mmCIF file with all atom_site columns, C-alpha atoms in Angstrom:
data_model
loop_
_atom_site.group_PDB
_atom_site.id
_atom_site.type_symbol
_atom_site.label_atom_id
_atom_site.label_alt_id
_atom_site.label_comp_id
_atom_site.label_asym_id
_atom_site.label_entity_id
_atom_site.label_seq_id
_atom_site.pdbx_PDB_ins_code
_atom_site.Cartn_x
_atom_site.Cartn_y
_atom_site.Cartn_z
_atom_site.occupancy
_atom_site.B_iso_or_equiv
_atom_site.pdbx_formal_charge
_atom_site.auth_seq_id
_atom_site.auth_comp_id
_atom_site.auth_asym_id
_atom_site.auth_atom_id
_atom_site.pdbx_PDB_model_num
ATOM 1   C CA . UNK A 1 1   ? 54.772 370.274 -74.994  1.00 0.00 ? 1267 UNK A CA 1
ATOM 2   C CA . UNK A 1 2   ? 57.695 369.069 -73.107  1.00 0.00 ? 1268 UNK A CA 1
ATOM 3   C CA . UNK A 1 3   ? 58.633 370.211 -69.710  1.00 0.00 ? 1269 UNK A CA 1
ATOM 4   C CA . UNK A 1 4   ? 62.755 370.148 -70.157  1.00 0.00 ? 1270 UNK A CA 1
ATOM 5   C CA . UNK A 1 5   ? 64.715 370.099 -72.851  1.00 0.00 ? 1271 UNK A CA 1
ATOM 6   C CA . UNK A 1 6   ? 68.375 369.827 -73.167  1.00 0.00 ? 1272 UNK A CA 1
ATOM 7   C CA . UNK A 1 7   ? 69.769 371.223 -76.283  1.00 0.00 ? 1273 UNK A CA 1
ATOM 8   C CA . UNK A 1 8   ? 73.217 370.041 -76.891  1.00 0.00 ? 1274 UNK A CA 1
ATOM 9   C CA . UNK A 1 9   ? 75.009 372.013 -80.043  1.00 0.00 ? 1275 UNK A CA 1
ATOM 10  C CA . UNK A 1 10  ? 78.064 369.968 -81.575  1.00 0.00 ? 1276 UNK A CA 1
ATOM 11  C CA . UNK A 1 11  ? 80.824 372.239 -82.848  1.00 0.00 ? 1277 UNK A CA 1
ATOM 12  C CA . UNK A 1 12  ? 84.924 372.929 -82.009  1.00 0.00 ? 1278 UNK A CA 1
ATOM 13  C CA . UNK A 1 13  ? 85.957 374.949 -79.259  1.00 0.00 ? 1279 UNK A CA 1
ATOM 14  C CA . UNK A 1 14  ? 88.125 377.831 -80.253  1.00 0.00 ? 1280 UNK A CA 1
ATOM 15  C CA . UNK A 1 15  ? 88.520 380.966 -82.822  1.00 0.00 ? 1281 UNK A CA 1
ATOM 16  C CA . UNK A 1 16  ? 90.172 378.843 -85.404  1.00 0.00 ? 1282 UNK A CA 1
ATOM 17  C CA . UNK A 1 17  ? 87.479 376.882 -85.471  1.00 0.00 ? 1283 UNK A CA 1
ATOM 18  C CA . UNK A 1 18  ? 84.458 379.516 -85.138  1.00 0.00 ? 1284 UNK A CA 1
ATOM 19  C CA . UNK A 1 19  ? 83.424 379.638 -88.906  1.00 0.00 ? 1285 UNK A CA 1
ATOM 20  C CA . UNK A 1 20  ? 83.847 376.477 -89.990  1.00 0.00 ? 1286 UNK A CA 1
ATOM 21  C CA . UNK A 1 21  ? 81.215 374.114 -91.218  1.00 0.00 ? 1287 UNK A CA 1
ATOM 22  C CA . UNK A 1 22  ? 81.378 371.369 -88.124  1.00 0.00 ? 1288 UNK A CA 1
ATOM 23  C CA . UNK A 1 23  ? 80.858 374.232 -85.824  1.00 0.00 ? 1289 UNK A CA 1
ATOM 24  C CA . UNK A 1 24  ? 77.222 374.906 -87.552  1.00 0.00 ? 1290 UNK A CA 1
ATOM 25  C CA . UNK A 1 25  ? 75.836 373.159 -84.144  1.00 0.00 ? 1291 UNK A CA 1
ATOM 26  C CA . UNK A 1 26  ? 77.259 376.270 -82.119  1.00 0.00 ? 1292 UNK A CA 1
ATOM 27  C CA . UNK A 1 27  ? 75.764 378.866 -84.724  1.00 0.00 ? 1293 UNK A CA 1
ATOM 28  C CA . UNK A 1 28  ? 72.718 377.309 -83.705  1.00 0.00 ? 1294 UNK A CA 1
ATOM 29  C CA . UNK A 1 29  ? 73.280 377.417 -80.095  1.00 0.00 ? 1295 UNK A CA 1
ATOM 30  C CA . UNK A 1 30  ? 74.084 381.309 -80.279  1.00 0.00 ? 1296 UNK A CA 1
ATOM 31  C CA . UNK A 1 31  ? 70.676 381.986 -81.851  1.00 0.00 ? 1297 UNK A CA 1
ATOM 32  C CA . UNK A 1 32  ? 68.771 380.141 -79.718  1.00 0.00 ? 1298 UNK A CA 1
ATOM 33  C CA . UNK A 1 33  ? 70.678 381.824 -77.098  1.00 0.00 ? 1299 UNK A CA 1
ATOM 34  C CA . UNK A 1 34  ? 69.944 385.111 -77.804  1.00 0.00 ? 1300 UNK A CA 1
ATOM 35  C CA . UNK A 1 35  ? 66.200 384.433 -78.629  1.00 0.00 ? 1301 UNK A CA 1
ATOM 36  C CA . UNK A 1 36  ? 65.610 382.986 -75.702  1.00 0.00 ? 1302 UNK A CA 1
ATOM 37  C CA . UNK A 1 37  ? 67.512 385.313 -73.567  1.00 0.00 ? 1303 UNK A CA 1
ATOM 38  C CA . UNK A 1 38  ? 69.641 382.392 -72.097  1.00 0.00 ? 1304 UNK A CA 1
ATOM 39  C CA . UNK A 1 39  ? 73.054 383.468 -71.580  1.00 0.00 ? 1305 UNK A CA 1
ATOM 40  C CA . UNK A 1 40  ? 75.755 380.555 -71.806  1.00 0.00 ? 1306 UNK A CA 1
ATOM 41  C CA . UNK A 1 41  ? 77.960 381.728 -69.077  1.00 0.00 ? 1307 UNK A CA 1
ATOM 42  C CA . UNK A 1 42  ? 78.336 378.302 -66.741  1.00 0.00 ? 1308 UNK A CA 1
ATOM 43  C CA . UNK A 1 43  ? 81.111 376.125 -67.535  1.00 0.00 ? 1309 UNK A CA 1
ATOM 44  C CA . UNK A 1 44  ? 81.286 372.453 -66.216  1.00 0.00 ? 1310 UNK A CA 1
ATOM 45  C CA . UNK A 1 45  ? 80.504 369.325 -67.811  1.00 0.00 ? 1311 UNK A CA 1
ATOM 46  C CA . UNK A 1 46  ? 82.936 370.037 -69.923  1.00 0.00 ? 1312 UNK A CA 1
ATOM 47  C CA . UNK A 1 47  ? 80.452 372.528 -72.336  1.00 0.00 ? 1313 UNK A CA 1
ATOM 48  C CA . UNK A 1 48  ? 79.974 376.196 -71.793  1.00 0.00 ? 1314 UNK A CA 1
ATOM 49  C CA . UNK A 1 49  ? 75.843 376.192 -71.164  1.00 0.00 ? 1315 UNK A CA 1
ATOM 50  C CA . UNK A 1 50  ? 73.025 378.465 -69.578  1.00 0.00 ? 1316 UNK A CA 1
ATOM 51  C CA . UNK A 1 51  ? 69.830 377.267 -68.029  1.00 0.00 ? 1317 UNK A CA 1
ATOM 52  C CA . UNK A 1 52  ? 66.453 378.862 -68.173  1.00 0.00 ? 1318 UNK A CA 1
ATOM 53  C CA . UNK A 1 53  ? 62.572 378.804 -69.034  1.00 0.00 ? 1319 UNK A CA 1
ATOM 54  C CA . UNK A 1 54  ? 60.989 379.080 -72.554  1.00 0.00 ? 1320 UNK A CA 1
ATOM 55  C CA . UNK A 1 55  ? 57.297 379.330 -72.423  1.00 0.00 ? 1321 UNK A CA 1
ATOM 56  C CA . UNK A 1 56  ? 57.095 376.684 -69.469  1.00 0.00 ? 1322 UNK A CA 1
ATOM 57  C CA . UNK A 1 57  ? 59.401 374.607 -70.162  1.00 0.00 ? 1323 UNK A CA 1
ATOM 58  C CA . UNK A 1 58  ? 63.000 374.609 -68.473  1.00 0.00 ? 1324 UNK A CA 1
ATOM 59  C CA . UNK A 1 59  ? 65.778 374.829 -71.436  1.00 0.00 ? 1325 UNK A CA 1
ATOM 60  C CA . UNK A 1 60  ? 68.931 374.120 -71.251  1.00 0.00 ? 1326 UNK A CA 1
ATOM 61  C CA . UNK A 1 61  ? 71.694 374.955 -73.793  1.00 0.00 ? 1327 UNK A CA 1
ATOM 62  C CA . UNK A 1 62  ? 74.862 373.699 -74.102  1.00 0.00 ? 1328 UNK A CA 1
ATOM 63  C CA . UNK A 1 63  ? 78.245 373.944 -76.154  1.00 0.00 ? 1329 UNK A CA 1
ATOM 64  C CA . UNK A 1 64  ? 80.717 371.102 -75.471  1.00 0.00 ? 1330 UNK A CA 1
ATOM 65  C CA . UNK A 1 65  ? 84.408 372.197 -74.906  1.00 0.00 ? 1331 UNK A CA 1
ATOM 66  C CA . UNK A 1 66  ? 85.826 368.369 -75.659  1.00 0.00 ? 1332 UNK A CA 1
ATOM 67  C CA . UNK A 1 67  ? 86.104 368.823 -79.347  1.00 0.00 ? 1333 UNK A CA 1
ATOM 68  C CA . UNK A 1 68  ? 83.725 367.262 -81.633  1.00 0.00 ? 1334 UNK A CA 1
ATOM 69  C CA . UNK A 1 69  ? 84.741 363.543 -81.664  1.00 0.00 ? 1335 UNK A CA 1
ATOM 70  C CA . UNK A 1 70  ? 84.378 363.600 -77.935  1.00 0.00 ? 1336 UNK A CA 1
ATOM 71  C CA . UNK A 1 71  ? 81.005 365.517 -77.404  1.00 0.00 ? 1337 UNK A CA 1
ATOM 72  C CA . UNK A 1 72  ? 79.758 361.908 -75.894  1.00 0.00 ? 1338 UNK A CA 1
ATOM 73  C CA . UNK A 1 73  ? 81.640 363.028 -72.517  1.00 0.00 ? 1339 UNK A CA 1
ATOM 74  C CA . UNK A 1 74  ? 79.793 366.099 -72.360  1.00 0.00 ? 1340 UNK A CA 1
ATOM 75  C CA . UNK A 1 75  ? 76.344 364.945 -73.228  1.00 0.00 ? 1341 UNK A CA 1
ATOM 76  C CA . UNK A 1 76  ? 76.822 362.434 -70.287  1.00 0.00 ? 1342 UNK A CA 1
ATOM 77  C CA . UNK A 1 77  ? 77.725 364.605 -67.799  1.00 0.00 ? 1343 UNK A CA 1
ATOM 78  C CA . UNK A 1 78  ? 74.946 367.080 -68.516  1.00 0.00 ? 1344 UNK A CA 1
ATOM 79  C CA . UNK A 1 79  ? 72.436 364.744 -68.511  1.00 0.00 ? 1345 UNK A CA 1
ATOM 80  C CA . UNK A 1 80  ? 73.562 363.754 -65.080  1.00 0.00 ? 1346 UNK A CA 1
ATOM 81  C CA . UNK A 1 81  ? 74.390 367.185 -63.867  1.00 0.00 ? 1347 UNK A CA 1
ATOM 82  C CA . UNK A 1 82  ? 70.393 368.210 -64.716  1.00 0.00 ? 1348 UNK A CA 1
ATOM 83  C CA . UNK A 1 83  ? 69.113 364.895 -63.367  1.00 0.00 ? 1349 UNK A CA 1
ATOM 84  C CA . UNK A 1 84  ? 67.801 364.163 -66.788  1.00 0.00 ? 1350 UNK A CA 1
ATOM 85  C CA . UNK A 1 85  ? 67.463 361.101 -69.273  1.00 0.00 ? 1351 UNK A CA 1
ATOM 86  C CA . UNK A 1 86  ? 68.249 361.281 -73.025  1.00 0.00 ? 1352 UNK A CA 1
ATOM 87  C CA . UNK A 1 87  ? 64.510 361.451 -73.760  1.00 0.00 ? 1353 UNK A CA 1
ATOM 88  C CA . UNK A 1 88  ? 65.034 365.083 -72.564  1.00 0.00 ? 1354 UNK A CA 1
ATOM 89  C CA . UNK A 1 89  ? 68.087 365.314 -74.922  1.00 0.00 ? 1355 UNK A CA 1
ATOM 90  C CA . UNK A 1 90  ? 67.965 367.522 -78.264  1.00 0.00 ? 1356 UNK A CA 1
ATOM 91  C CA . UNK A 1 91  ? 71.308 366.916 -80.226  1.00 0.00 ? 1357 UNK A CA 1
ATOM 92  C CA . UNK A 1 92  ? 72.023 369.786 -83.196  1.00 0.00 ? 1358 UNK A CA 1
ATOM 93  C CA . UNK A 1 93  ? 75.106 368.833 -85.674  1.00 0.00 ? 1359 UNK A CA 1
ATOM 94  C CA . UNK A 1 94  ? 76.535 369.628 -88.931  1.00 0.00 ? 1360 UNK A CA 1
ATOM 95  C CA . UNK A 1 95  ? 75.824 366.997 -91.436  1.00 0.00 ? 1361 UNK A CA 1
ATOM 96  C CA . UNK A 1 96  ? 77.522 366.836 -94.774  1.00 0.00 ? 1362 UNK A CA 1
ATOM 97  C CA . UNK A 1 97  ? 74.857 364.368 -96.351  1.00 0.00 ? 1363 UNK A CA 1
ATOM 98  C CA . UNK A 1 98  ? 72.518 366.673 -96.261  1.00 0.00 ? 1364 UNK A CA 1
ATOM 99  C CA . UNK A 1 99  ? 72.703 369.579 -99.209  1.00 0.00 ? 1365 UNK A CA 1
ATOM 100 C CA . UNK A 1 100 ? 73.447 373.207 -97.399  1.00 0.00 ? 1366 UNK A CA 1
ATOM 101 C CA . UNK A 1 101 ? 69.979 375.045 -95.724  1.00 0.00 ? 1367 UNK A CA 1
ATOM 102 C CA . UNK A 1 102 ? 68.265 371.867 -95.316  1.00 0.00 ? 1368 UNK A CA 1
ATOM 103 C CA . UNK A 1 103 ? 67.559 370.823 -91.760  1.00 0.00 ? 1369 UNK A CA 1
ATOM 104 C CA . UNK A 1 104 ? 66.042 367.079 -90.457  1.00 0.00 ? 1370 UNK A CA 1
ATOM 105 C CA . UNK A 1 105 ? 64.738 366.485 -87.347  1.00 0.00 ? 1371 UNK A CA 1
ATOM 106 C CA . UNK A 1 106 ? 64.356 363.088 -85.871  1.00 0.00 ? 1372 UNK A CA 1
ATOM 107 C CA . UNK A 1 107 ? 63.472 361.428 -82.348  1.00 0.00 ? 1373 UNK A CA 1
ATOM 108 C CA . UNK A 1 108 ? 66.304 358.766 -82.904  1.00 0.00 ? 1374 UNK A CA 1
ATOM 109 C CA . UNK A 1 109 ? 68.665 356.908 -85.039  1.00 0.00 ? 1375 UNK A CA 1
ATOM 110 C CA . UNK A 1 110 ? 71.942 356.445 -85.628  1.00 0.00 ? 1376 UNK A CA 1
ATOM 111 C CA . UNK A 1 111 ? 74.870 358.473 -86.092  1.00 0.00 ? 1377 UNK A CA 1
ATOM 112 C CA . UNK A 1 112 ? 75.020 358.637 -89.570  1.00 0.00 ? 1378 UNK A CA 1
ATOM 113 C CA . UNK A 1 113 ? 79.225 359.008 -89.514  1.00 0.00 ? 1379 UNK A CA 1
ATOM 114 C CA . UNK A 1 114 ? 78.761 362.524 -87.492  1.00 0.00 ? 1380 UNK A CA 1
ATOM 115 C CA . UNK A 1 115 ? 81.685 361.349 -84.723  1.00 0.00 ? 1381 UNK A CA 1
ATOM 116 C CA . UNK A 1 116 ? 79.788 363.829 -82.451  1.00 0.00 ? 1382 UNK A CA 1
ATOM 117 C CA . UNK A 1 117 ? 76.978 362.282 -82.373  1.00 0.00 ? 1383 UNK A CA 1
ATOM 118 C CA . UNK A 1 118 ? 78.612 358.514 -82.731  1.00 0.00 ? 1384 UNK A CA 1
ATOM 119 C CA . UNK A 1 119 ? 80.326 359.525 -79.541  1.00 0.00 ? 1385 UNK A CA 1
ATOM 120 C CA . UNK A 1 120 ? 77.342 360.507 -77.847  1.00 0.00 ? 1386 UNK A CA 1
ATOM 121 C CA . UNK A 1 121 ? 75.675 357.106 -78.891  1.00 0.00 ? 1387 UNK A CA 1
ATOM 122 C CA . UNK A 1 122 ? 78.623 355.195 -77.554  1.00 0.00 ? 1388 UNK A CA 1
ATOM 123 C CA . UNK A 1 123 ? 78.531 356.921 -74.271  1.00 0.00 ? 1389 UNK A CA 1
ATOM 124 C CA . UNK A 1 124 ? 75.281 356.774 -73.587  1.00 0.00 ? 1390 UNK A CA 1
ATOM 125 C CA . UNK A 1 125 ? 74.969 353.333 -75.167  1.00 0.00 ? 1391 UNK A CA 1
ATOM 126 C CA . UNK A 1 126 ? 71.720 354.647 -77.159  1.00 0.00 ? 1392 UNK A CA 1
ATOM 127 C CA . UNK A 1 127 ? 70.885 356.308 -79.572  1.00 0.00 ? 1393 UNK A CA 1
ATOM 128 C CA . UNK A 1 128 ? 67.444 357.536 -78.355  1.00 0.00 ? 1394 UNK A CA 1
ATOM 129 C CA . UNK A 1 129 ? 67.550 360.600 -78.291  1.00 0.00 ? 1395 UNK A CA 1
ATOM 130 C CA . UNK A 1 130 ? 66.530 363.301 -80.678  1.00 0.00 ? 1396 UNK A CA 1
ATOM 131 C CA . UNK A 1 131 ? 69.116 365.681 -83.281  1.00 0.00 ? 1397 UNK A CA 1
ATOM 132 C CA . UNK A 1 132 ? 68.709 368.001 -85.220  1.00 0.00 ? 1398 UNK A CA 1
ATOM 133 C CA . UNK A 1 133 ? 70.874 367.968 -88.536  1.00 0.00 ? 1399 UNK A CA 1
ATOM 134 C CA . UNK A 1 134 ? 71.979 370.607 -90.142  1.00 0.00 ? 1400 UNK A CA 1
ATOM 135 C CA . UNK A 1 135 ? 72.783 370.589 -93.765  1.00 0.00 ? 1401 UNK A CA 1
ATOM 136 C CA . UNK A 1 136 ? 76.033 371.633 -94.536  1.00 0.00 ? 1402 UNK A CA 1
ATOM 137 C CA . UNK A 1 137 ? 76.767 369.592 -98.347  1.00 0.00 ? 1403 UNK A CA 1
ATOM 138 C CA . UNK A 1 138 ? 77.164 368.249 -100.542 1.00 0.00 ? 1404 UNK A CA 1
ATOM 139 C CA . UNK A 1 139 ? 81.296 367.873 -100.015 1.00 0.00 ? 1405 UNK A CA 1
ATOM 140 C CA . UNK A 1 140 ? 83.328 368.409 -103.080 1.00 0.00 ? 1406 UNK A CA 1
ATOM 141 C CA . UNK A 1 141 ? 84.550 365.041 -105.050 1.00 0.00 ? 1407 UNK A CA 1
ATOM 142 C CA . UNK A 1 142 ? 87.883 364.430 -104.057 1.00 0.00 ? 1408 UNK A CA 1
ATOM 143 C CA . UNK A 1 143 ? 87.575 365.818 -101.004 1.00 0.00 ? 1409 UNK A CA 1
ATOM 144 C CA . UNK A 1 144 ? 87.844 364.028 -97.653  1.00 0.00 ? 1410 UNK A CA 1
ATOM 145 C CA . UNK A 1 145 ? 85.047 364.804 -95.101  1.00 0.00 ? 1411 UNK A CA 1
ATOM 146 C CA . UNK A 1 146 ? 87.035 365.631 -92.281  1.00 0.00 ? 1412 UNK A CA 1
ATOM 147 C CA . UNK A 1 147 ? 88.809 368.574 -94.699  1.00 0.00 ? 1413 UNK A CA 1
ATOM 148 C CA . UNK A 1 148 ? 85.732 369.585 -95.587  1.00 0.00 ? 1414 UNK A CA 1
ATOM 149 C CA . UNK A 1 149 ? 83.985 369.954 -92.641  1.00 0.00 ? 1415 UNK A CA 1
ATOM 150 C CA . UNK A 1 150 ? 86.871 372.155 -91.076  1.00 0.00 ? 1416 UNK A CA 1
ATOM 151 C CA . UNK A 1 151 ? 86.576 374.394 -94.063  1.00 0.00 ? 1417 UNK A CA 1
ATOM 152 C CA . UNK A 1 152 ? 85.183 378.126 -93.284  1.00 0.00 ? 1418 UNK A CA 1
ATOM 153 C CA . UNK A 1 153 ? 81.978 378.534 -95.385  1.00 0.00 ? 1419 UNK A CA 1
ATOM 154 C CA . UNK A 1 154 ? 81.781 380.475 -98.244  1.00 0.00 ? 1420 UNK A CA 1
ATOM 155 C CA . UNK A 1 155 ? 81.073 384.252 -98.280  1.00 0.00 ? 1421 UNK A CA 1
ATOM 156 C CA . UNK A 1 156 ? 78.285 383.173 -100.698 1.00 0.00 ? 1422 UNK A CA 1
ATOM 157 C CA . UNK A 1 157 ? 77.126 380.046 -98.394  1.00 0.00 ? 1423 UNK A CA 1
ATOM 158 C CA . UNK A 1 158 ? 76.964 382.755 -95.854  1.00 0.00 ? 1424 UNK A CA 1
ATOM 159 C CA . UNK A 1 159 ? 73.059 383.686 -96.202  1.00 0.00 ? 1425 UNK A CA 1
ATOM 160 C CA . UNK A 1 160 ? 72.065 380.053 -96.818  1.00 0.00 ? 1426 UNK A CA 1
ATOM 161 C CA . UNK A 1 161 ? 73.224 379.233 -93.530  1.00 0.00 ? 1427 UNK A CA 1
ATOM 162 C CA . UNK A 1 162 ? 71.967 382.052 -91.704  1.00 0.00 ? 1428 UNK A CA 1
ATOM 163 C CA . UNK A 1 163 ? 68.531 381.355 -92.700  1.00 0.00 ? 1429 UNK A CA 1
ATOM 164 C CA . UNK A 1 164 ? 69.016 377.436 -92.005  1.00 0.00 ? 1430 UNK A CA 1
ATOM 165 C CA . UNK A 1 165 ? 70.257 378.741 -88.652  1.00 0.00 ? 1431 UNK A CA 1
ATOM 166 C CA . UNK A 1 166 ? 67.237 380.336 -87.860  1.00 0.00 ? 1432 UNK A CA 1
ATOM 167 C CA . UNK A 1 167 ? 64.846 378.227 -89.344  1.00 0.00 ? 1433 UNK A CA 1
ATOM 168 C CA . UNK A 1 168 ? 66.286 375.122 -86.781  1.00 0.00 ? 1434 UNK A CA 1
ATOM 169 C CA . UNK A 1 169 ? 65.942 377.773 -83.834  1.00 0.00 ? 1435 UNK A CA 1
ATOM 170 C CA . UNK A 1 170 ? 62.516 378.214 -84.556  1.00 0.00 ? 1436 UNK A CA 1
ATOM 171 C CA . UNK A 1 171 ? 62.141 374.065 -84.985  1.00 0.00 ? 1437 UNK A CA 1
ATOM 172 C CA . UNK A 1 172 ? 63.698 373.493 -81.383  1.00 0.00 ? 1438 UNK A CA 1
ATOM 173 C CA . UNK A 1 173 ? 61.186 376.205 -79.965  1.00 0.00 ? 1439 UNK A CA 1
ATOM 174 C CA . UNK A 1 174 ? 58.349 374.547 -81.680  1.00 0.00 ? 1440 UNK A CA 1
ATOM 175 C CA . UNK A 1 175 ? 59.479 371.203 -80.105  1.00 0.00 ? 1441 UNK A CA 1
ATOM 176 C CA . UNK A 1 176 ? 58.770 372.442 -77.316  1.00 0.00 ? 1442 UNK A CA 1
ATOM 177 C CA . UNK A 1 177 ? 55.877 373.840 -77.795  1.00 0.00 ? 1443 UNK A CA 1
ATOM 178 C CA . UNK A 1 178 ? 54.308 371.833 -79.922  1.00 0.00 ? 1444 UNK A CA 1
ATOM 179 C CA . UNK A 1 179 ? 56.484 368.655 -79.628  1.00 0.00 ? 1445 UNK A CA 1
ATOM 180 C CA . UNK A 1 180 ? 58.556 366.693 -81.567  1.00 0.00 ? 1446 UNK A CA 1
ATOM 181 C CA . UNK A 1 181 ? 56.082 364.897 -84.218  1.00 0.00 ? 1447 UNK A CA 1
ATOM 182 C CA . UNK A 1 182 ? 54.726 368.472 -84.679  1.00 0.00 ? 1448 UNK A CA 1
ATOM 183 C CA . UNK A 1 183 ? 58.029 370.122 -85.666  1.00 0.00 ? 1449 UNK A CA 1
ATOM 184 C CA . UNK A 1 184 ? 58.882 366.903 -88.101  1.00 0.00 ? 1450 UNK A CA 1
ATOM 185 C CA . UNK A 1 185 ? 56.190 367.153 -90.026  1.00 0.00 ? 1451 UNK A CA 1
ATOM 186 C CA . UNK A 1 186 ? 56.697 371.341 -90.251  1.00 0.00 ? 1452 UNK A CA 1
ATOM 187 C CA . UNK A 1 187 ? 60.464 371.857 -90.882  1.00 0.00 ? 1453 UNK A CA 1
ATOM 188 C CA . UNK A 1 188 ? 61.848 368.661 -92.641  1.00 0.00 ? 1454 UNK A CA 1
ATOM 189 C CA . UNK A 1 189 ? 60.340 369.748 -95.411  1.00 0.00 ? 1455 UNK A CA 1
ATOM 190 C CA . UNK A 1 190 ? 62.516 369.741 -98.511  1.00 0.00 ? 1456 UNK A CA 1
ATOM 191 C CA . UNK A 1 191 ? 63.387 373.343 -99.413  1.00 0.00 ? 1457 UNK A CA 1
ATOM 192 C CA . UNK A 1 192 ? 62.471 374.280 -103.181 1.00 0.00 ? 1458 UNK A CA 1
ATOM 193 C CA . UNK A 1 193 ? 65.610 374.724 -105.184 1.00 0.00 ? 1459 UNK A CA 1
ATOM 194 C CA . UNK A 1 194 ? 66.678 378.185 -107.092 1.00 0.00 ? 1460 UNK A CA 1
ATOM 195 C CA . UNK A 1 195 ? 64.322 379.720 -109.645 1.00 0.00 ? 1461 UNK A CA 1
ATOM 196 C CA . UNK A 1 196 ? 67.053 378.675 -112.187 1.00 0.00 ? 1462 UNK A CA 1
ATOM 197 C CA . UNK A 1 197 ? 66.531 374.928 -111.458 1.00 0.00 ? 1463 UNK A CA 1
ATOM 198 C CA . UNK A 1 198 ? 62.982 374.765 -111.510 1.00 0.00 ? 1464 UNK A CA 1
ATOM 199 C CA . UNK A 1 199 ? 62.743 376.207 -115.072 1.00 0.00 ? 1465 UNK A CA 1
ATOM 200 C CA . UNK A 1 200 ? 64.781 373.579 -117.085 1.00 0.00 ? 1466 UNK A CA 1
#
């Protein structure tokens, strides 16, 4: 198990942006949040964060304020703030490659497009450090991403991404307890697809 982990949760600050499908990150955040009874009441380093223990290990987690496309400046100043390098750094974003409810967890990599997490590569000038993806596509044809992505989701997407939500809480909590290679090999499972699929 690990002894600190700093969960950083990509999203938009602001009600306009609260239901939208880039701000799946914060979703995330809010869960974990409330699971493990860590309020996120400090603000500096430019995220809104709270600090605490989860079954021995000290968790931090954090929601940066700088917009998405500047996350990087956050993540940096966390890190320093907690004394911490990005081995101890847990990155959870949207990702529209990845179909809606499906969630991949890897130990490094690189930013796939996400501008949150290229930012965070850039400022820390790695890109080891773990994320946590959250499905959020596919994106329409004819669509561009960055519309997309600041789209609310659908009333009907709504349950989907609930359970996705709560299936990457419990992922980051078995990180920690169990660590990362343990948590890989449980959650990035591909999920099944609808009964109606399967019987063509």
């Amino acid at each position: 198990s690990v002894d600190m982990l700093v969960v950083v949760a990509l999203g938009n600050p602001g009600r306009k942006y609260e239901a939208t499908r880039h701000n799946a990150g914060y979703l995330l955040a809010d869960a974990l949040s409330t699971h493990c009874r860590i309020g996120l009441k400090q603000t500096s380093c430019h995220a809104v964060y709270g600090r605490g223990r989860w079954r021995g290990c000290d968790l931090v987690i954090a929601k940066p304020t700088t917009y998405m496309n500047l996350s990087g400046l956050a993540v940096l100043e966390l890190l320093r703030s907690f004394n911490c390098s990005p081995e101890h750094l847990m990155v959870a974003c949207d990702d529209a490659s990845l179909p809606l409810g499906q969630i991949r967890l890897r130990k490094s990599g690189s930013s796939g497009g996400q501008k949150g997490l290229q930012s965070i590569i850039d400022q820390l000038g790695t890109g080891e450090f773990s994320r946590l993806r959250l499905g959020i596509g596919p994106q329409p044809e004819r669509m561009p991403l960055e519309d997309y992505v600041l789209e609310e989701f659908t009333g009907e997407e709504m349950p989907v991404v609930e359970e996705m939500i709560l299936r990457a809480r419990d992922a980051v909590l078995c990180c920690m307890e169990k660590g990362i290679a343990a948590a890989m090999g449980r959650y990035n499972q591909r999920l099944s697809p609808p009964e109606e699929m399967k019987s063509s």
